[in-house]
């Protein structure tokens, strides 16, 4: 039974997670390093709760700079501090000594393996990944990630908590870099980048195809401008360092080095003047949509074969985490296996990167 719920880190993600926990009815304790940050978090939560007409939930949230107080005897912790293994390990180590006997300790990390974070605590079976999307209050999905030692009981409790917060969940059985959703996003990016780096298409051609044919909610490059190319480039770098094999996007690196970070800096793959404007896709040409989505389809089937994610959860992750109108399986059916395999072979021959080799599960599940 969860009575006390603690969120460590009250930034972009932490304050939203705390709001969700309060709406779910938990007694929530939020900790950050300064009163100013906590006040800012409180104001944002109050504003959001008033929009949702759930102001009463604010009474269930306690804000404190005293981490011991926030963690003492807590039953469930979500850590949402900066993406730094040293800082996260300190938090988990402290939590390990203070929380209740049966507490679950979750991390909202985007790129650090859960098993690595778990090393900071005594009872590693209680540590799990809970990857919310930004903004947590509005995004419907949470990725639940097992570390090497995570117990079934911990998985069950984390799934329950996410459900109580009104979220859909997908279960990732191994803490692979990028989990599912980020990984699939980078699989589309890498093909877009490969086309761009090799001057086979322009940014607007790729985005036009993604929006018009694949019916993605945003173009491949427009999304990166929106996320911030500094953030995207550093995530790509972190995932590669952790063993993610991906086509290295030279265009991302160029943008990063020239400080063209996207909407926030006024220029990225598109130029933004004054207010954020929808970039024009006039005179854009179609690229092969099957090529653009081929590596993402291959990745999905590889993860299904390795039993890291179920087929159902792959589809759910793409629809709810990326807002795709179709699952990878549905795109595969639309474009046909032979077209996808031909594209993958072409990517493999051009780059020599083995992750482009068509996965055996692709052909097996389709026949
Ligand atoms: N921003 C996103 O879109 C997003 C999405 C999913 C997951 N994440 C992950 O969520 C985590 C938080 O990201 P964010 O975007 O909210 O970052 P953020 O920088 O907005 O917030 C981090 C907060 O942690 C606080 N903090 C730092 N050290 C602390 C400590 N020792 N004790 C308590 N608080 C401390 C900071 O003061 C800051 O307020 C990261 O691991 C990130 O990878 C981010």
Coordinates of C-alpha atoms in Angstrom, one line a residue, residues 6-364:
X6 CA 8.3 11.1 -3.2
X7 CA 9.6 12.9 -6.3
X8 CA 13.2 14.0 -6.3
X9 CA 13.9 16.8 -8.8
X10 CA 11.2 19.3 -9.5
X11 CA 12.3 20.5 -13.0
X12 CA 10.5 19.9 -16.3
X13 CA 9.6 16.3 -15.6
X14 CA 9.6 16.1 -11.8
X15 CA 6.9 18.8 -11.2
X16 CA 4.6 17.1 -13.8
X17 CA 5.1 13.7 -12.2
X18 CA 4.4 15.1 -8.8
X19 CA 1.2 16.6 -10.1
X20 CA 0.1 13.3 -11.6
X21 CA 0.8 11.5 -8.3
X22 CA -1.2 14.1 -6.3
X23 CA -4.1 13.7 -8.8
X24 CA -3.9 10.0 -8.3
X25 CA -4.5 10.6 -4.6
X26 CA -1.1 9.9 -3.1
X27 CA 0.5 12.0 -0.3
X28 CA 3.3 13.6 -2.3
X29 CA 6.7 14.9 -1.2
X30 CA 8.7 16.9 -3.7
X31 CA 12.4 17.7 -3.2
X32 CA 14.8 19.9 -5.1
X33 CA 17.9 21.9 -4.3
X34 CA 16.5 25.4 -3.8
X35 CA 13.3 27.0 -2.5
X36 CA 13.2 29.1 -5.7
X37 CA 13.0 26.0 -7.9
X38 CA 10.3 24.5 -5.6
X39 CA 8.3 27.6 -5.7
X40 CA 8.5 27.7 -9.5
X41 CA 7.4 24.0 -9.5
X42 CA 4.5 24.8 -7.2
X43 CA 3.3 27.6 -9.3
X44 CA 3.4 25.5 -12.5
X45 CA 1.5 22.7 -10.7
X46 CA -1.1 25.1 -9.3
X47 CA -1.7 26.6 -12.8
X48 CA -2.0 23.2 -14.4
X49 CA -4.3 21.8 -11.7
X50 CA -6.6 24.9 -12.1
X51 CA -6.8 24.2 -15.8
X52 CA -7.8 20.6 -15.0
X53 CA -10.2 21.8 -12.3
X54 CA -8.4 19.6 -9.7
X55 CA -7.0 22.3 -7.4
X56 CA -7.7 20.2 -4.3
X57 CA -4.8 17.9 -5.3
X58 CA -2.3 20.7 -4.4
X59 CA -3.1 20.2 -0.8
X60 CA -1.6 16.7 -1.0
X61 CA 1.8 18.0 -2.2
X62 CA 4.6 19.0 0.3
X63 CA 7.6 20.8 -1.0
X64 CA 11.0 20.6 0.7
X65 CA 14.7 21.2 0.2
X66 CA 15.3 18.6 2.9
X67 CA 15.9 15.3 0.9
X68 CA 15.9 13.2 4.1
X69 CA 12.5 14.5 5.0
X70 CA 11.2 13.7 1.5
X71 CA 12.6 10.2 1.5
X72 CA 12.0 9.1 5.1
X73 CA 9.7 6.1 5.2
X74 CA 8.4 6.8 1.7
X75 CA 6.7 3.9 -0.2
X76 CA 7.4 5.0 -3.8
X77 CA 10.1 7.3 -5.2
X78 CA 10.4 8.7 -8.7
X79 CA 13.8 10.3 -9.3
X80 CA 13.8 13.0 -11.9
X81 CA 17.1 14.9 -11.3
X82 CA 19.5 15.9 -14.0
X83 CA 20.8 13.2 -16.3
X84 CA 24.0 12.5 -14.5
X85 CA 24.8 9.0 -13.1
X86 CA 26.8 10.5 -10.1
X87 CA 23.8 12.7 -9.0
X88 CA 21.3 9.9 -9.6
X89 CA 23.5 7.4 -7.7
X90 CA 23.7 9.7 -4.7
X91 CA 19.9 10.1 -4.6
X92 CA 19.4 6.3 -4.8
X93 CA 22.0 5.6 -2.2
X94 CA 20.4 8.0 0.2
X95 CA 16.9 6.7 -0.6
X96 CA 18.1 3.1 0.0
X97 CA 18.8 4.0 3.7
X98 CA 15.6 6.0 4.4
X99 CA 12.7 4.6 2.5
X100 CA 10.2 2.0 3.8
X101 CA 11.1 -1.7 3.8
X102 CA 9.0 -2.4 0.7
X103 CA 9.5 0.8 -1.2
X104 CA 9.9 0.9 -5.0
X105 CA 12.6 3.2 -6.3
X106 CA 12.0 4.4 -9.9
X107 CA 14.2 6.5 -12.2
X108 CA 12.9 8.7 -15.0
X109 CA 16.2 8.5 -16.8
X110 CA 16.2 8.8 -20.6
X111 CA 19.6 7.2 -21.3
X112 CA 21.3 5.7 -18.2
X113 CA 20.9 1.9 -17.7
X114 CA 18.6 1.1 -14.7
X115 CA 21.0 -1.7 -13.6
X116 CA 23.8 0.9 -13.3
X117 CA 21.6 3.2 -11.2
X118 CA 20.5 0.2 -9.1
X119 CA 24.1 -0.5 -8.0
X120 CA 23.8 2.4 -5.6
X121 CA 21.2 0.6 -3.4
X122 CA 21.1 -2.4 -1.2
X123 CA 17.9 -4.0 -2.6
X124 CA 18.4 -3.8 -6.3
X125 CA 15.2 -5.8 -7.0
X126 CA 13.2 -2.7 -5.9
X127 CA 14.7 -0.5 -8.6
X128 CA 12.9 0.1 -11.9
X129 CA 12.7 2.6 -14.8
X130 CA 9.6 4.7 -15.2
X131 CA 10.1 6.8 -18.3
X132 CA 7.5 9.5 -18.6
X133 CA 7.2 11.7 -21.7
X134 CA 7.2 15.5 -21.8
X135 CA 4.9 17.0 -20.6
X136 CA 4.0 14.1 -18.2
X137 CA 0.5 15.4 -17.4
X138 CA -0.5 15.3 -21.1
X139 CA 1.5 12.5 -22.6
X140 CA -0.5 9.2 -22.2
X141 CA 2.4 6.8 -22.1
X142 CA 5.0 5.6 -19.6
X143 CA 7.7 3.1 -20.5
X144 CA 8.4 0.7 -17.6
X145 CA 11.9 -0.6 -17.7
X146 CA 13.3 -3.7 -15.9
X147 CA 16.8 -3.6 -14.6
X148 CA 18.8 -6.8 -14.4
X149 CA 17.6 -7.5 -10.9
X150 CA 14.2 -5.9 -10.9
X151 CA 11.6 -8.2 -9.3
X152 CA 8.2 -9.1 -10.6
X153 CA 6.6 -7.5 -7.6
X154 CA 8.4 -4.2 -8.4
X155 CA 7.2 -4.4 -12.0
X156 CA 3.6 -5.0 -10.8
X157 CA 3.7 -2.0 -8.4
X158 CA 5.2 0.3 -11.0
X159 CA 2.5 -0.7 -13.5
X160 CA -0.2 -0.1 -10.9
X161 CA 1.1 3.3 -10.0
X162 CA 1.3 4.4 -13.7
X163 CA -2.2 3.1 -14.2
X164 CA -3.4 5.0 -11.1
X165 CA -1.9 8.1 -12.8
X166 CA -4.1 7.4 -15.8
X167 CA -1.3 6.3 -18.0
X168 CA -0.9 3.5 -20.6
X169 CA 2.2 1.5 -20.1
X170 CA 4.6 -0.6 -22.1
X171 CA 7.0 -3.0 -20.5
X172 CA 10.7 -3.0 -21.6
X173 CA 12.3 -6.2 -20.4
X174 CA 15.9 -5.1 -20.7
X175 CA 17.4 -1.7 -20.1
X176 CA 18.7 -1.1 -23.6
X177 CA 19.8 2.4 -24.7
X178 CA 16.9 4.5 -25.7
X179 CA 14.4 1.9 -24.4
X180 CA 11.7 1.6 -27.2
X181 CA 10.3 5.0 -28.1
X182 CA 13.6 7.0 -28.4
X183 CA 15.2 4.1 -30.2
X184 CA 12.5 4.0 -32.8
X185 CA 12.6 7.8 -33.2
X186 CA 16.4 7.6 -33.9
X187 CA 15.8 4.8 -36.4
X188 CA 13.7 7.2 -38.5
X189 CA 16.1 10.1 -37.9
X190 CA 19.1 8.0 -39.1
X191 CA 17.5 7.3 -42.5
X192 CA 16.5 10.9 -42.8
X193 CA 20.1 12.0 -41.9
X194 CA 21.6 9.4 -44.3
X195 CA 19.5 10.9 -47.1
X196 CA 20.5 14.4 -46.1
X197 CA 24.2 13.8 -45.5
X198 CA 24.4 12.1 -48.9
X199 CA 22.5 14.9 -50.6
X200 CA 19.8 12.5 -51.8
X201 CA 17.0 14.7 -50.4
X202 CA 16.5 18.0 -48.7
X203 CA 15.1 18.5 -45.2
X204 CA 11.7 19.6 -46.5
X205 CA 11.4 16.6 -48.8
X206 CA 11.9 14.2 -45.9
X207 CA 9.6 16.1 -43.6
X208 CA 6.9 16.4 -46.4
X209 CA 7.0 12.6 -46.9
X210 CA 6.8 12.0 -43.1
X211 CA 3.8 14.2 -42.8
X212 CA 2.0 13.6 -46.0
X213 CA 2.5 9.9 -46.5
X214 CA 3.5 8.4 -43.2
X215 CA 1.2 10.8 -41.5
X216 CA 3.5 11.5 -38.6
X217 CA 2.4 14.5 -36.5
X218 CA 5.6 16.4 -37.3
X219 CA 8.4 16.2 -39.8
X220 CA 11.5 14.3 -38.9
X221 CA 13.7 17.4 -38.8
X222 CA 11.0 19.8 -37.5
X223 CA 10.6 17.5 -34.5
X224 CA 14.3 17.8 -33.8
X225 CA 14.2 21.6 -34.1
X226 CA 11.4 21.5 -31.6
X227 CA 13.1 19.1 -29.2
X228 CA 16.3 21.2 -29.5
X229 CA 19.3 20.0 -31.6
X230 CA 21.6 20.3 -28.6
X231 CA 19.4 17.9 -26.6
X232 CA 19.0 15.5 -29.6
X233 CA 22.7 15.5 -30.4
X234 CA 23.7 14.8 -26.9
X235 CA 21.1 12.0 -26.5
X236 CA 22.4 10.4 -29.7
X237 CA 26.0 10.7 -28.4
X238 CA 25.0 9.2 -25.0
X239 CA 23.1 6.3 -26.6
X240 CA 26.1 5.6 -29.0
X241 CA 28.5 5.6 -26.0
X242 CA 26.2 3.0 -24.3
X243 CA 26.3 0.7 -27.3
X244 CA 23.5 1.8 -29.5
X245 CA 24.5 1.1 -33.1
X246 CA 23.1 3.9 -35.3
X247 CA 24.1 5.8 -38.5
X248 CA 26.0 8.8 -37.1
X249 CA 24.2 11.9 -38.2
X250 CA 26.7 14.4 -39.5
X251 CA 24.0 17.0 -40.0
X252 CA 23.1 16.9 -36.3
X253 CA 26.8 17.3 -35.4
X254 CA 27.1 20.3 -37.8
X255 CA 24.0 22.0 -36.3
X256 CA 25.3 21.3 -32.8
X257 CA 28.8 22.7 -33.5
X258 CA 27.4 25.8 -35.2
X259 CA 25.0 26.3 -32.2
X260 CA 21.9 26.1 -34.5
X261 CA 19.8 24.4 -31.9
X262 CA 16.4 24.8 -33.5
X263 CA 13.4 26.8 -32.4
X264 CA 15.1 28.0 -29.2
X265 CA 18.0 29.6 -31.1
X266 CA 16.0 30.9 -34.1
X267 CA 17.7 28.5 -36.5
X268 CA 18.1 24.8 -36.8
X269 CA 17.1 22.8 -39.9
X270 CA 14.6 25.6 -40.5
X271 CA 14.8 29.3 -39.7
X272 CA 12.4 30.8 -37.2
X273 CA 11.7 34.5 -37.2
X274 CA 10.0 36.0 -34.2
X275 CA 7.2 33.7 -33.2
X276 CA 7.4 30.0 -33.9
X277 CA 6.1 29.5 -37.4
X278 CA 5.3 26.3 -39.3
X279 CA 8.1 26.0 -41.8
X280 CA 6.9 26.0 -45.4
X281 CA 7.1 22.7 -47.3
X282 CA 6.4 24.4 -50.7
X283 CA 7.9 22.6 -53.7
X284 CA 9.0 19.7 -51.5
X285 CA 9.4 16.4 -53.3
X286 CA 8.5 13.0 -52.0
X287 CA 11.2 10.6 -50.9
X288 CA 10.4 6.9 -50.6
X289 CA 8.3 6.6 -47.4
X290 CA 9.1 2.9 -47.1
X291 CA 12.8 3.8 -47.0
X292 CA 12.2 6.4 -44.3
X293 CA 10.5 3.9 -42.0
X294 CA 12.4 0.8 -42.9
X295 CA 15.0 0.9 -40.1
X296 CA 12.3 1.6 -37.5
X297 CA 10.4 -1.5 -38.7
X298 CA 13.6 -3.6 -38.6
X299 CA 14.3 -2.4 -35.0
X300 CA 10.8 -3.3 -33.9
X301 CA 11.1 -6.8 -35.1
X302 CA 14.5 -7.3 -33.6
X303 CA 13.2 -6.2 -30.2
X304 CA 10.3 -8.5 -30.5
X305 CA 12.5 -11.4 -31.4
X306 CA 14.8 -10.7 -28.5
X307 CA 11.7 -10.6 -26.3
X308 CA 12.7 -7.1 -25.1
X309 CA 9.3 -5.7 -26.0
X310 CA 6.1 -7.5 -27.0
X311 CA 4.6 -6.9 -30.5
X312 CA 1.6 -5.3 -28.9
X313 CA 3.7 -2.9 -26.8
X314 CA 5.8 -1.9 -29.8
X315 CA 2.6 -0.8 -31.5
X316 CA 1.4 1.0 -28.4
X317 CA 4.7 2.7 -27.9
X318 CA 4.8 4.1 -31.5
X319 CA 1.2 5.2 -31.4
X320 CA 1.2 6.8 -27.9
X321 CA 4.9 7.8 -27.5
X322 CA 5.5 9.1 -31.1
X323 CA 1.9 9.8 -32.1
X324 CA 2.2 7.6 -35.2
X325 CA -1.2 6.8 -36.8
X326 CA 0.1 3.2 -37.6
X327 CA 2.2 0.6 -35.9
X328 CA 5.4 -0.6 -37.5
X329 CA 3.6 -3.8 -38.4
X330 CA 0.9 -1.8 -40.2
X331 CA 3.6 0.2 -42.1
X332 CA 5.2 -3.2 -43.0
X333 CA 1.9 -4.4 -44.4
X334 CA 1.3 -1.2 -46.3
X335 CA 4.7 -1.1 -48.0
X336 CA 5.2 -4.9 -48.3
X337 CA 8.0 -7.0 -47.0
X338 CA 10.1 -7.1 -50.2
X339 CA 10.2 -3.3 -50.4
X340 CA 11.3 -3.0 -46.8
X341 CA 14.0 -5.6 -47.2
X342 CA 15.2 -4.0 -50.4
X343 CA 15.6 -0.7 -48.6
X344 CA 17.3 -2.2 -45.7
X345 CA 19.8 -4.0 -47.9
X346 CA 20.5 -0.8 -49.8
X347 CA 21.2 1.0 -46.4
X348 CA 23.4 -1.9 -45.4
X349 CA 25.4 -1.9 -48.6
X350 CA 25.8 1.9 -48.4
X351 CA 26.9 2.2 -44.8
X352 CA 28.2 -1.3 -43.8
X353 CA 26.2 -1.0 -40.6
X354 CA 25.0 -4.4 -39.5
X355 CA 21.9 -3.2 -37.7
X356 CA 20.5 -2.5 -41.2
X357 CA 20.6 -6.3 -42.1
X358 CA 17.0 -7.4 -42.3
X359 CA 16.1 -9.2 -39.0
X360 CA 15.1 -12.8 -39.2
X361 CA 11.9 -12.0 -37.3
X362 CA 10.8 -9.7 -40.1
X363 CA 10.5 -12.5 -42.6
X364 CA 9.4 -15.1 -40.0

